[in-house]
């Protein structure tokens, strides 16, 4: 057999480009043979989407406890409330409101807001345990940070008893009401420890990297119960009084996936297998041909003027004493056949 590859100088040991096919076959002591190639993809498996569940879940603060907001003793709560600024209080600060510590830290226009942007605004599910108890525990009911237990919300047999600890961004609800809420997620607040709940319809975004939301109002005291003014009750005051709660209703992707199902590859309908009496290496997979010049042979797919050239799907090269040439495999190029299927 002729030795392939290259020598120490990088030159081909056997240069096929400079030889005829008959010479290559003779040098390799091949008297007859058949080489076949064909365009057909193997059967593939359809991707299976993880099962989703619509759940109502309580969120917890996603900020390190702030001294003026969290863990405030009862005797100090009146002073903590007085230090916060309602929207009506801000204009009274004059030309430089950043002289006020609360404004500087917790108002969106404050000079130090970037360092305190999560306070009262970031709310998370903590599904992966990223928010640890040592750093984030505070007054009840936010005094037991741990990875969220999805299994406690699931009916028996609906999902596996354990869920992988990983971020699970909130997904739009599956029902038609989802379009009424930002990101398809329903957000509810309570200012009295969960006795009454109110839907938040604006001023928040759904986090893209984990289960949670971020409030986007300039001043957290803007968020109030219905028919109450910020001076009467608001998010900040309720956090100081330890009566604020927040929950979301959204779809969550589980770890339950249906079994993968095999999808058979689409095989085009073969329309012809013409034989060409030479090694027809000029035809490649996907080429459209309508005949052979010099042999008065033509073909098409369709009828009359609507006919189209056939597509080369494969070939068998034969060389030997009985037959020498190429048998082409042609197929229809008409829909629904797609060569890449």
Coordinates of N, CA, C and O in Angstrom, one line a residue, residues 224-309:
X224 N -47.2 52.5 50.1 CA -48.1 52.6 51.2 C -49.3 51.6 51.0 O -49.5 51.2 49.9
X225 N -50.0 51.3 52.0 CA -51.3 50.6 51.8 C -52.3 51.5 51.1 O -52.2 52.7 51.1
X226 N -53.3 50.8 50.5 CA -54.3 51.6 49.8 C -55.0 52.6 50.8 O -55.2 52.3 52.0
X227 N -55.2 53.8 50.3 CA -56.0 54.9 51.0 C -55.2 55.4 52.2 O -55.9 55.9 53.2
X228 N -53.9 55.2 52.3 CA -53.1 55.7 53.4 C -52.0 56.6 52.8 O -51.5 56.3 51.7
X229 N -51.7 57.7 53.5 CA -50.6 58.6 53.0 C -49.3 58.1 53.6 O -49.3 57.4 54.6
X230 N -48.2 58.5 53.0 CA -46.9 58.1 53.6 C -46.7 58.5 55.0 O -46.0 57.9 55.8
X231 N -47.3 59.6 55.4 CA -47.1 60.1 56.8 C -47.9 59.2 57.7 O -47.5 59.2 58.9
X232 N -48.8 58.4 57.2 CA -49.6 57.5 58.1 C -49.0 56.1 58.2 O -48.8 55.6 59.3
X233 N -48.7 55.6 57.1 CA -48.1 54.2 57.0 C -47.4 54.0 55.7 O -47.8 54.5 54.7
X234 N -46.3 53.3 55.7 CA -45.5 53.0 54.5 C -44.6 51.9 54.8 O -44.5 51.3 55.9
X235 N -43.9 51.5 53.7 CA -43.0 50.3 53.8 C -41.9 50.5 54.9 O -41.7 49.6 55.7
X236 N -41.3 51.7 55.0 CA -40.2 51.9 56.0 C -40.7 51.8 57.4 O -40.1 51.2 58.2
X237 N -41.9 52.5 57.6 CA -42.4 52.4 59.0 C -42.8 51.0 59.4 O -42.6 50.6 60.5
X238 N -43.4 50.2 58.5 CA -43.8 48.9 58.8 C -42.6 48.0 59.0 O -42.6 47.1 59.9
X239 N -41.5 48.2 58.4 CA -40.3 47.5 58.6 C -39.7 47.8 60.0 O -39.3 46.9 60.8
X240 N -39.8 49.0 60.4 CA -39.3 49.4 61.8 C -40.2 48.7 62.8 O -39.7 48.2 63.8
X241 N -41.5 48.7 62.5 CA -42.5 48.1 63.5 C -42.5 46.6 63.4 O -43.2 45.9 64.1
X242 N -41.7 46.0 62.4 CA -41.6 44.6 62.2 C -42.9 43.9 61.8 O -43.2 42.8 62.2
X243 N -43.7 44.7 61.0 CA -45.0 44.1 60.6 C -45.1 44.0 59.1 O -46.1 43.6 58.5
X244 N -44.0 44.3 58.4 CA -44.1 44.3 56.9 C -43.7 42.9 56.4 O -42.8 42.2 56.9
X245 N -44.5 42.4 55.4 CA -44.3 41.1 54.8 C -44.4 41.3 53.3 O -45.1 42.2 52.8
X246 N -43.7 40.5 52.5 CA -43.8 40.5 51.1 C -43.8 39.1 50.5 O -43.0 38.3 50.9
X247 N -44.7 38.9 49.5 CA -44.7 37.5 48.9 C -44.9 37.7 47.4 O -45.4 38.7 46.9
X248 N -44.6 36.6 46.7 CA -44.8 36.6 45.2 C -45.5 35.4 44.8 O -45.3 34.3 45.5
X249 N -46.2 35.5 43.7 CA -46.8 34.3 43.1 C -46.2 34.3 41.7 O -46.4 35.2 40.9
X250 N -45.5 33.2 41.4 CA -44.8 33.1 40.1 C -44.6 31.6 39.7 O -44.8 30.7 40.6
X251 N -44.2 31.4 38.5 CA -43.8 30.0 38.1 C -42.3 29.8 38.5 O -41.5 30.7 38.4
X252 N -42.0 28.6 38.9 CA -40.7 28.2 39.2 C -40.3 26.9 38.5 O -41.1 26.0 38.5
X253 N -39.1 26.9 37.9 CA -38.7 25.7 37.2 C -38.2 24.7 38.2 O -37.3 25.0 39.0
X254 N -38.7 23.5 38.2 CA -38.3 22.4 39.1 C -37.2 21.6 38.5 O -36.6 22.0 37.4
X255 N -36.8 20.6 39.2 CA -35.8 19.6 38.7 C -36.4 18.4 38.0 O -35.7 17.4 37.7
X256 N -37.7 18.5 37.8 CA -38.5 17.3 37.2 C -38.5 17.5 35.7 O -39.0 18.5 35.2
X257 N -37.9 16.6 35.0 CA -37.9 16.6 33.6 C -38.5 15.3 33.0 O -38.2 14.2 33.5
X258 N -39.4 15.4 32.1 CA -40.0 14.1 31.5 C -38.9 13.4 30.7 O -37.9 13.9 30.4
X259 N -39.1 12.1 30.6 CA -38.1 11.3 29.9 C -38.0 11.8 28.4 O -38.9 12.2 27.8
X260 N -36.7 11.8 28.0 CA -36.4 12.2 26.6 C -37.1 11.3 25.6 O -37.1 10.1 25.8
X261 N -37.6 11.8 24.6 CA -38.2 10.9 23.6 C -37.4 11.0 22.3 O -37.0 12.1 21.9
X262 N -37.3 9.9 21.6 CA -36.5 9.9 20.4 C -37.4 10.4 19.2 O -38.5 10.1 19.1
X263 N -36.8 11.2 18.4 CA -37.4 11.7 17.2 C -36.7 11.2 16.0 O -35.5 11.5 15.8
X264 N -37.3 10.4 15.2 CA -36.6 9.8 14.1 C -36.2 10.9 13.1 O -36.8 11.9 12.9
X265 N -35.0 10.6 12.5 CA -34.5 11.6 11.5 C -35.4 11.6 10.3 O -36.0 10.5 9.9
X266 N -35.5 12.7 9.7 CA -36.3 12.8 8.5 C -35.5 12.4 7.3 O -34.4 12.9 7.0
X267 N -36.0 11.4 6.6 CA -35.3 10.8 5.4 C -36.0 11.2 4.2 O -37.2 11.0 4.0
X268 N -35.3 11.9 3.2 CA -36.0 12.4 2.0 C -36.4 11.2 1.1 O -35.8 10.1 1.2
X269 N -37.4 11.4 0.3 CA -37.8 10.4 -0.6 C -36.9 10.3 -1.8 O -36.6 11.3 -2.5
X270 N -36.3 9.2 -2.1 CA -35.4 9.0 -3.2 C -36.2 8.9 -4.5 O -37.1 8.2 -4.6
X271 N -35.7 9.7 -5.5 CA -36.5 9.7 -6.7 C -35.7 9.0 -7.9 O -36.3 8.7 -8.9
X272 N -34.3 8.9 -7.7 CA -33.6 8.3 -8.8 C -32.2 7.9 -8.3 O -31.7 8.5 -7.4
X273 N -31.6 6.9 -9.0 CA -30.2 6.5 -8.7 C -29.5 6.3 -10.1 O -29.2 5.2 -10.5
X274 N -29.2 7.4 -10.8 CA -28.5 7.3 -12.1 C -27.1 6.8 -11.9 O -26.4 7.2 -10.9
X275 N -26.6 6.1 -12.9 CA -25.2 5.7 -12.9 C -24.4 6.5 -13.9 O -24.8 6.7 -15.0
X276 N -23.3 7.1 -13.4 CA -22.4 7.9 -14.2 C -21.1 7.1 -14.5 O -20.5 6.7 -13.5
X277 N -20.7 6.9 -15.8 CA -19.6 6.0 -16.1 C -18.2 6.7 -15.9 O -17.3 6.6 -16.7
X278 N -18.1 7.4 -14.8 CA -16.8 7.9 -14.4 C -16.9 8.3 -12.9 O -18.0 8.5 -12.3
X279 N -15.7 8.5 -12.2 CA -15.8 8.9 -10.8 C -16.3 10.4 -10.8 O -15.5 11.3 -11.0
X280 N -17.6 10.6 -10.5 CA -18.2 11.9 -10.5 C -17.9 12.7 -9.3 O -18.8 13.0 -8.5
X281 N -16.7 13.0 -9.0 CA -16.3 13.7 -7.8 C -16.7 15.2 -7.9 O -16.6 15.9 -6.9
X282 N -17.2 15.6 -9.1 CA -17.6 17.0 -9.2 C -19.0 17.3 -8.5 O -19.4 18.4 -8.4
X283 N -19.7 16.2 -8.2 CA -21.0 16.4 -7.5 C -20.8 16.3 -6.0 O -20.2 15.3 -5.5
X284 N -21.3 17.2 -5.3 CA -21.2 17.2 -3.8 C -22.6 17.1 -3.2 O -23.6 17.4 -3.8
X285 N -22.7 16.7 -1.9 CA -23.9 16.6 -1.2 C -24.6 18.0 -1.2 O -24.0 19.0 -0.9
X286 N -25.9 18.0 -1.6 CA -26.6 19.3 -1.6 C -26.7 19.9 -3.0 O -27.4 20.9 -3.2
X287 N -25.8 19.5 -3.9 CA -25.8 20.0 -5.3 C -27.2 19.7 -5.9 O -27.7 18.6 -5.8
X288 N -27.7 20.7 -6.7 CA -28.9 20.4 -7.5 C -28.4 20.2 -9.0 O -27.7 21.0 -9.5
X289 N -28.9 19.1 -9.5 CA -28.5 18.7 -10.9 C -29.8 18.3 -11.6 O -30.7 17.7 -11.0
X290 N -29.8 18.6 -12.9 CA -31.0 18.3 -13.7 C -30.6 17.4 -14.9 O -31.5 17.1 -15.7
X291 N -29.4 16.9 -14.9 CA -29.0 16.0 -16.0 C -27.5 15.8 -16.2 O -26.8 16.4 -15.4
X292 N -27.1 15.1 -17.2 CA -25.7 14.9 -17.5 C -25.4 15.3 -18.9 O -26.0 14.8 -19.9
X293 N -24.5 16.3 -19.0 CA -24.2 16.8 -20.3 C -23.4 15.7 -21.1 O -22.6 15.0 -20.6
X294 N -23.7 15.6 -22.4 CA -23.0 14.7 -23.3 C -23.6 13.3 -23.3 O -23.2 12.5 -24.1
X295 N -24.5 13.1 -22.4 CA -25.2 11.7 -22.4 C -26.7 11.8 -22.6 O -27.4 10.8 -22.6
X296 N -27.2 13.1 -22.9 CA -28.6 13.3 -23.2 C -29.5 12.7 -22.2 O -30.5 12.0 -22.5
X297 N -29.1 12.9 -20.9 CA -29.9 12.4 -19.8 C -30.3 13.6 -18.9 O -29.5 14.4 -18.5
X298 N -31.6 13.8 -18.7 CA -32.1 14.9 -17.9 C -33.2 14.3 -16.9 O -33.9 13.3 -17.2
X299 N -33.4 15.0 -15.8 CA -34.4 14.6 -14.8 C -34.8 15.8 -14.0 O -34.1 16.8 -14.0
X300 N -36.0 15.7 -13.4 CA -36.5 16.8 -12.6 C -37.5 16.2 -11.6 O -38.0 15.1 -11.8
X301 N -37.8 17.0 -10.6 CA -38.8 16.7 -9.6 C -40.0 17.5 -9.9 O -39.9 18.8 -9.8
X302 N -41.2 17.0 -10.1 CA -42.3 17.7 -10.5 C -42.8 17.4 -11.9 O -42.3 16.6 -12.6
X303 N -43.7 18.2 -12.4 CA -44.3 18.0 -13.7 C -44.1 19.2 -14.6 O -44.3 20.3 -14.1
X304 N -43.7 19.0 -15.8 CA -43.7 20.0 -16.8 C -42.8 21.2 -16.4 O -41.7 21.1 -15.9
X305 N -43.4 22.4 -16.6 CA -42.7 23.6 -16.3 C -42.4 23.8 -14.8 O -41.6 24.6 -14.4
X306 N -43.2 23.1 -14.0 CA -43.0 23.2 -12.5 C -41.9 22.3 -12.0 O -41.6 22.3 -10.8
X307 N -41.2 21.6 -12.9 CA -40.2 20.7 -12.4 C -39.0 21.4 -11.8 O -38.6 22.5 -12.3
X308 N -38.3 20.8 -10.9 CA -37.1 21.4 -10.3 C -36.0 20.4 -10.3 O -36.2 19.2 -10.4
X309 N -34.8 20.9 -10.2 CA -33.6 20.0 -10.2 C -33.6 19.2 -9.0 O -34.0 19.6 -7.9

